[in-house]
mmCIF file of C-alpha atoms in Angstrom:
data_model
loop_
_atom_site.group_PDB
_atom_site.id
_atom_site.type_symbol
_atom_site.label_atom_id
_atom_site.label_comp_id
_atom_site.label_asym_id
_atom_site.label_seq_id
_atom_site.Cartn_x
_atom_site.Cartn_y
_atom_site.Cartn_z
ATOM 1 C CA UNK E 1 18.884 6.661 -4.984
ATOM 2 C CA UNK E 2 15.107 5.337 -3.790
ATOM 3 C CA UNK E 3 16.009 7.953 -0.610
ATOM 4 C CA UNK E 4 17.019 10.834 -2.859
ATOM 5 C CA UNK E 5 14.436 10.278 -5.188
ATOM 6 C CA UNK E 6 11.960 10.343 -2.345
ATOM 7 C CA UNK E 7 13.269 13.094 -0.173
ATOM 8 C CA UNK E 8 12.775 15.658 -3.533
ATOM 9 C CA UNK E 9 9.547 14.475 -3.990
ATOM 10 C CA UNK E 10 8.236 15.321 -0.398
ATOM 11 C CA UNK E 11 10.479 18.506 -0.585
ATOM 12 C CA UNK E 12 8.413 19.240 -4.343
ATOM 13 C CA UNK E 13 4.798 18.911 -2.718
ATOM 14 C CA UNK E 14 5.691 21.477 -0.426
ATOM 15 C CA UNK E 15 6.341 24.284 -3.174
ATOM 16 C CA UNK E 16 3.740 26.602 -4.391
ATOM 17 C CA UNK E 17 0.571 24.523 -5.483
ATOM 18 C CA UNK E 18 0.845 26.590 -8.695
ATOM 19 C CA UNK E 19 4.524 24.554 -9.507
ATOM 20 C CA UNK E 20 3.805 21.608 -8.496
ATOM 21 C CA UNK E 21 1.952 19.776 -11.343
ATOM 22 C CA UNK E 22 4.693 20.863 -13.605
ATOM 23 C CA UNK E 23 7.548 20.067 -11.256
ATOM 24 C CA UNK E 24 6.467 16.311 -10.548
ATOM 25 C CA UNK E 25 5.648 15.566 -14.053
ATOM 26 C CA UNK E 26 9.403 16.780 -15.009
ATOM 27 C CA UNK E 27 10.819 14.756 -12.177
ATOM 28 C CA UNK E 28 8.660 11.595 -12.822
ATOM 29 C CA UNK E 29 7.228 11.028 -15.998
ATOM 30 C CA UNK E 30 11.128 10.384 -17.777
ATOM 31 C CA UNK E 31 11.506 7.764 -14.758
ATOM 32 C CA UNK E 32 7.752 6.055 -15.281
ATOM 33 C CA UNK E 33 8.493 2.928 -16.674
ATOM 34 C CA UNK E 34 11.839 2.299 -14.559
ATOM 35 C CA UNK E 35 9.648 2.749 -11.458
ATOM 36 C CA UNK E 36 7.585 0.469 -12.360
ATOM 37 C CA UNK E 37 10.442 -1.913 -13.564
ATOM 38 C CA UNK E 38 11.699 -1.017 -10.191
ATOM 39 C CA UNK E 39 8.140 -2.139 -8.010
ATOM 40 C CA UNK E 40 8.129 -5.729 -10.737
ATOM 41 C CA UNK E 41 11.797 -6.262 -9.347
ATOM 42 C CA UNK E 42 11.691 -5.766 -5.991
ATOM 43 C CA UNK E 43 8.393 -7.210 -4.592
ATOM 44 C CA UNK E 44 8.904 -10.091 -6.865
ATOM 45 C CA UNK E 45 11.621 -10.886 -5.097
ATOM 46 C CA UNK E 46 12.292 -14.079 -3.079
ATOM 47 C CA UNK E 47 12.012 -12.235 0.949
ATOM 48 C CA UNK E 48 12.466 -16.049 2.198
ATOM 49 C CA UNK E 49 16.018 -15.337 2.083
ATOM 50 C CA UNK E 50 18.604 -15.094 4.739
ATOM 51 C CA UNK E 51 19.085 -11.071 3.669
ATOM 52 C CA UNK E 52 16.161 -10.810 5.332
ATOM 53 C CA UNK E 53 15.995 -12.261 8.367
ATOM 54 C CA UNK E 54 17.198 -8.975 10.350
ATOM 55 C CA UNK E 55 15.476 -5.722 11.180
ATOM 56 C CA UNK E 56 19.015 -4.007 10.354
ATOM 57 C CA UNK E 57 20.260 -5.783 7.381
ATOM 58 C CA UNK E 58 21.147 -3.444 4.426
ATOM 59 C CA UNK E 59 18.613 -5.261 2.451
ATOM 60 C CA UNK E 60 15.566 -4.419 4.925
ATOM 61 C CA UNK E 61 16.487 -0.641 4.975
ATOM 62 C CA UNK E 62 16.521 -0.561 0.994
ATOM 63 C CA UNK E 63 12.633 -2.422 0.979
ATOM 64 C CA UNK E 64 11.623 0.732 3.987
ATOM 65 C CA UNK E 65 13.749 3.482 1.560
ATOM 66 C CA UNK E 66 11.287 2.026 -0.808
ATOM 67 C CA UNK E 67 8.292 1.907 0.816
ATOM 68 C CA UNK E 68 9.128 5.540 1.735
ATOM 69 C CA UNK E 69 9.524 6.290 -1.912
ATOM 70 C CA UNK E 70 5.495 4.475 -2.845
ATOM 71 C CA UNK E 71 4.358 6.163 -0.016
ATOM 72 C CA UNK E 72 5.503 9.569 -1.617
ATOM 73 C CA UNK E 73 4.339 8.848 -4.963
ATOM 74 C CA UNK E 74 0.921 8.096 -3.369
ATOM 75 C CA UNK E 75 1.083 11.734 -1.757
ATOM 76 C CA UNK E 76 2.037 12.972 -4.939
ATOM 77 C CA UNK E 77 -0.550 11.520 -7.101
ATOM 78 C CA UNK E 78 -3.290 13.888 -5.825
ATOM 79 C CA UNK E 79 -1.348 16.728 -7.707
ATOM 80 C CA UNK E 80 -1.489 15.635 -11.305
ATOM 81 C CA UNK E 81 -4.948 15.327 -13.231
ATOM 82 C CA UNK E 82 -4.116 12.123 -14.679
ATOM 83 C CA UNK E 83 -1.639 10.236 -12.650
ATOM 84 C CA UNK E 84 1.287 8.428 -14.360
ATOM 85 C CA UNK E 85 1.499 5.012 -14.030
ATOM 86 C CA UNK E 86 4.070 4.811 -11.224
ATOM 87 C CA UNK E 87 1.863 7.028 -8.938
ATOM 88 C CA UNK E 88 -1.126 4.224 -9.751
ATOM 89 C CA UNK E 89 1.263 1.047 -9.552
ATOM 90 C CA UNK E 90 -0.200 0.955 -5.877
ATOM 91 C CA UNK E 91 -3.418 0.121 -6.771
ATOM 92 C CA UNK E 92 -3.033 -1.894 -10.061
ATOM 93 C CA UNK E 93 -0.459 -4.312 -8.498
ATOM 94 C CA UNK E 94 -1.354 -4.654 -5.152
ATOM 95 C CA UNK E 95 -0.838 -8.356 -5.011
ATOM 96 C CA UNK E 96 2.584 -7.750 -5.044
ATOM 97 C CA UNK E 97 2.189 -6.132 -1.558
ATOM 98 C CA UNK E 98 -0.289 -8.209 0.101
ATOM 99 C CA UNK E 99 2.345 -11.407 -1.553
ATOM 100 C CA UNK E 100 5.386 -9.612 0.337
ATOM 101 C CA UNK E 101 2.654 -8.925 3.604
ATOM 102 C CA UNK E 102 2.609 -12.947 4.067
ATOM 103 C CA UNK E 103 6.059 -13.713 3.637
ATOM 104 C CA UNK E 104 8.654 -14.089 6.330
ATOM 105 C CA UNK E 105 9.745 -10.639 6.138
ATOM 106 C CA UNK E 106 10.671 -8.824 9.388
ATOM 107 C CA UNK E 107 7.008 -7.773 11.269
ATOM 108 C CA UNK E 108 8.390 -3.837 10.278
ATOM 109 C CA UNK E 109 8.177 -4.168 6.637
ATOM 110 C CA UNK E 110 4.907 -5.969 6.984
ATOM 111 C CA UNK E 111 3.457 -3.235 9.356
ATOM 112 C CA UNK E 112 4.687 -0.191 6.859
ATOM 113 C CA UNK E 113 3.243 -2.119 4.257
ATOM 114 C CA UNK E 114 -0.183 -2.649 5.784
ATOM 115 C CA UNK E 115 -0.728 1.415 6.908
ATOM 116 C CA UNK E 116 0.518 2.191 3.405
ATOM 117 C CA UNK E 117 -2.638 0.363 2.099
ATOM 118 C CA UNK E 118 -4.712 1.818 4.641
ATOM 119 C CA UNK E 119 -3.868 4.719 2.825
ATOM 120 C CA UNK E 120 -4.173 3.759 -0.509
ATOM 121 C CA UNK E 121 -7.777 2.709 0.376
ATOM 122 C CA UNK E 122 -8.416 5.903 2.177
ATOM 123 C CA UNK E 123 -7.160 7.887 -0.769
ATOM 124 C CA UNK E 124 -9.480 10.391 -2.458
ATOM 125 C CA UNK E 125 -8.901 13.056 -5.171
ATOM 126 C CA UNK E 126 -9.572 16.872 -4.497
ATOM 127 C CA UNK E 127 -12.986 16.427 -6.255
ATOM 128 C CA UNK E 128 -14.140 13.044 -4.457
ATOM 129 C CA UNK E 129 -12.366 14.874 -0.795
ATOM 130 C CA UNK E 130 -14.390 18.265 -1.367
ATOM 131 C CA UNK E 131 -18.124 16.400 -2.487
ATOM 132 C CA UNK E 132 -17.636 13.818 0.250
ATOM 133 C CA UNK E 133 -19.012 10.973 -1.950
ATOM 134 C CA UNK E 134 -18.661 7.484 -2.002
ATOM 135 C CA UNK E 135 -18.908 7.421 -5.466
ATOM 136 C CA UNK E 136 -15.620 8.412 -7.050
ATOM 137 C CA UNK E 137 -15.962 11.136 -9.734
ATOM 138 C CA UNK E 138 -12.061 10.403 -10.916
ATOM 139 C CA UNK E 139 -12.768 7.437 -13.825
ATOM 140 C CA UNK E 140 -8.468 6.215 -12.947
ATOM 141 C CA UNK E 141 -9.286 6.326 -9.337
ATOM 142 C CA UNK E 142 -12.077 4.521 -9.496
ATOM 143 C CA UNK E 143 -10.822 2.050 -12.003
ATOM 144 C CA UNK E 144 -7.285 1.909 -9.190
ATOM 145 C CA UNK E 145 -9.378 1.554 -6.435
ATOM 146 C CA UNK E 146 -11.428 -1.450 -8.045
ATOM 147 C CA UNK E 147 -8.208 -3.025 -8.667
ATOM 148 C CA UNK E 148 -6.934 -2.701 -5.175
ATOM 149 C CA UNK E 149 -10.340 -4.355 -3.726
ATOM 150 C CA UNK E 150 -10.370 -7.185 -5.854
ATOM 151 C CA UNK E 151 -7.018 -8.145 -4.971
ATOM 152 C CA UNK E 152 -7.310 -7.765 -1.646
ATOM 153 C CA UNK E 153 -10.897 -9.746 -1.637
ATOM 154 C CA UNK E 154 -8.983 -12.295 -3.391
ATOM 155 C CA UNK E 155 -6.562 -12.879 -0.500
ATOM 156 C CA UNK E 156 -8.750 -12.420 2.419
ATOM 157 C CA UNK E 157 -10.773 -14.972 0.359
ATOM 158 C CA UNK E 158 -8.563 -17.434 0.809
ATOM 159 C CA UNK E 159 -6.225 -17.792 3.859
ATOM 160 C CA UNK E 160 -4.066 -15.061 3.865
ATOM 161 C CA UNK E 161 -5.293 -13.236 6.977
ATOM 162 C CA UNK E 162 -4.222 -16.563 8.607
ATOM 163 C CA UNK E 163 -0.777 -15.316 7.886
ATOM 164 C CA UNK E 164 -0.595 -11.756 8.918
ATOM 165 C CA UNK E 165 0.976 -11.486 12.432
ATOM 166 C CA UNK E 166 -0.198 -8.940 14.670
ATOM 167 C CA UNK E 167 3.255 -8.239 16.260
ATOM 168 C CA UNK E 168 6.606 -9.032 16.566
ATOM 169 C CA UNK E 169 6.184 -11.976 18.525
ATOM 170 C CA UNK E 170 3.637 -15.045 17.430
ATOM 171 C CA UNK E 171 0.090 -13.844 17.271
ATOM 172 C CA UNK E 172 -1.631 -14.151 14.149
ATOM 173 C CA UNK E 173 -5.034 -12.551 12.876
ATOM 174 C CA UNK E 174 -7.721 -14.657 14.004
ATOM 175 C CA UNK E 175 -6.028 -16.206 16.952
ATOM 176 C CA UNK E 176 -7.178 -16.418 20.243
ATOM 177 C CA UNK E 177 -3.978 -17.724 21.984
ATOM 178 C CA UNK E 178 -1.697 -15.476 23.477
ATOM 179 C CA UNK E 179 2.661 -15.166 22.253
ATOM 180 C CA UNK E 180 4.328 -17.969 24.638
ATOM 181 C CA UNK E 181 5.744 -16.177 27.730
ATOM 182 C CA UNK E 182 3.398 -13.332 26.976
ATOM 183 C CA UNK E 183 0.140 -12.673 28.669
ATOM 184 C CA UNK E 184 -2.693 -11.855 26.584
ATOM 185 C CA UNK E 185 -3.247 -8.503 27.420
ATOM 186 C CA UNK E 186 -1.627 -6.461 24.852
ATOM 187 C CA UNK E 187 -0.245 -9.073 22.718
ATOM 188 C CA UNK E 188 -1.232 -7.642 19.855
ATOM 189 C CA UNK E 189 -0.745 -4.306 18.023
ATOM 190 C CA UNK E 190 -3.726 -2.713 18.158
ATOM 191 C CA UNK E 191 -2.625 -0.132 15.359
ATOM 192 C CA UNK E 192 -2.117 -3.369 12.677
ATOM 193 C CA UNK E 193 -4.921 -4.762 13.621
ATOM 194 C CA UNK E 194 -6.813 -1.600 12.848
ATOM 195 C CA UNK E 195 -5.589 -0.704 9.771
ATOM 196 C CA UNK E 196 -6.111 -4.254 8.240
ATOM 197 C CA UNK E 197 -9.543 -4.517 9.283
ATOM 198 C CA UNK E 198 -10.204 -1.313 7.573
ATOM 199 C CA UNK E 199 -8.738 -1.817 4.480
ATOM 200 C CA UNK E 200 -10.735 -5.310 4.384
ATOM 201 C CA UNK E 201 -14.227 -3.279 4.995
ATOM 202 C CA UNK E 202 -13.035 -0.237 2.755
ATOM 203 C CA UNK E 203 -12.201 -3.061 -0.078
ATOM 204 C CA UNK E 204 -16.100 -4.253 0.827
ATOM 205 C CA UNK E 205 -17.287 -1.332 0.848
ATOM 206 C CA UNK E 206 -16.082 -0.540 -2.420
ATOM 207 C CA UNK E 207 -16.764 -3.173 -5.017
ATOM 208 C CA UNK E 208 -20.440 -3.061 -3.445
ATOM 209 C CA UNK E 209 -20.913 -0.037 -4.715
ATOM 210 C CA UNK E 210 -19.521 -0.645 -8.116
ATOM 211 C CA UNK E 211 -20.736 -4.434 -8.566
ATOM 212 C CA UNK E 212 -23.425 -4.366 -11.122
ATOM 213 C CA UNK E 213 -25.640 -6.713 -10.084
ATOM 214 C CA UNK E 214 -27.135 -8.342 -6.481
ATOM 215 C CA UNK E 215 -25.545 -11.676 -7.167
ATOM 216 C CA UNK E 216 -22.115 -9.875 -8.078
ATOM 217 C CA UNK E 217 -22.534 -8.171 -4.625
ATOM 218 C CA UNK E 218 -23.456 -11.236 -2.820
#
């Protein structure tokens, strides 16, 4: 179902930009609250479990037919004026991601999780895109993207870089030692390390320039 539901959604933004506001609020907005039910359910969920300890168990490939699915809500968000709540769940409950990101989850579920925030913080509306300002113009976007940097200021805060490996093997953010059996050179993945150091500065970046006052920013 997550796969189906996904699939028509990619295959909708490709129609005539004229049919596609209409066409995604026909598909989603009668399945609004059960996505959201849906996103409570699943990233709540306890991945400590033994469903979860391979790459290729039937539980792992419904969380990436899910990710799939968020990141094709995100897409589709840019399409409606004022996004429903399942194409904003992203942003207003991204603890639930970054809670799932430290968890012993296989490393592929925590890398498809990280790039999909990299997008979420890279996300701009048609308005914000065309005036290249920092500023966002969009009063839910800006409201979703305030959301999204508090929570993940919250984490890095604490110690949950710590946690985030940076491959499939034993190097963590932070750590200077290389994987046992591994030599240092390469250890890493470059692309994971990337994308979480930019949504850390993007998060930064943002809630300096909406924090009202110097101490706020300090």
């Amino acid at each position: 179902c997550l796969w189906t539901l996904a699939a028509i959604l990619k295959e909708t933004l490709k129609d005539a930009p004229v049919a596609r506001a209409g066409l995604l609020k026909k598909l989603l907005a009668p399945l609004d609250a059960v996505l959201e039910g849906f996103y409570n359910a699943i990233l709540l969920h306890h991945f400590d479990s033994h469903h979860y300890t391979s790459p290729y168990s039937d539980a792992t490939n419904n969380l990436i037919s899910f990710i799939d699915l968020l990141e094709a809500l995100l897409a589709s968000r840019i399409e409606l004026e004022l996004p429903l709540r399942c194409q904003r769940i992203l942003f207003l409950k991204a603890s639930y991601v970054l809670s799932v990101i430290s968890s012993s989850i296989p490393y592929v579920i925590k890398k498809k999780f990280i790039l999909l925030l990299k997008k979420c913080v890279l996300y701009k509306s048609r308005e914000d895109a065309r005036s290249g300002s920092l500023v966002l113009g969009n009063p839910s976007l800006c409201e979703d993207m305030l959301a999204l940097s508090n929570a993940v200021l919250q984490v890095v805060n604490l110690t949950w870089l710590n946690q985030i490996p940076l491959s499939g093997k034993s190097n963590y953010f932070g750590s200077s030692e290389a994987a046992p059996g591994h030599d240092s050179q390469g250890g890493s993945d470059q692309t994971v390390l990337r994308a979480l150091s930019l949504v850390v500065l993007k998060a930064l970046e943002f809630k300096i320039h909406n924090s009202a006052t110097e101490a706020e920013i300090k």
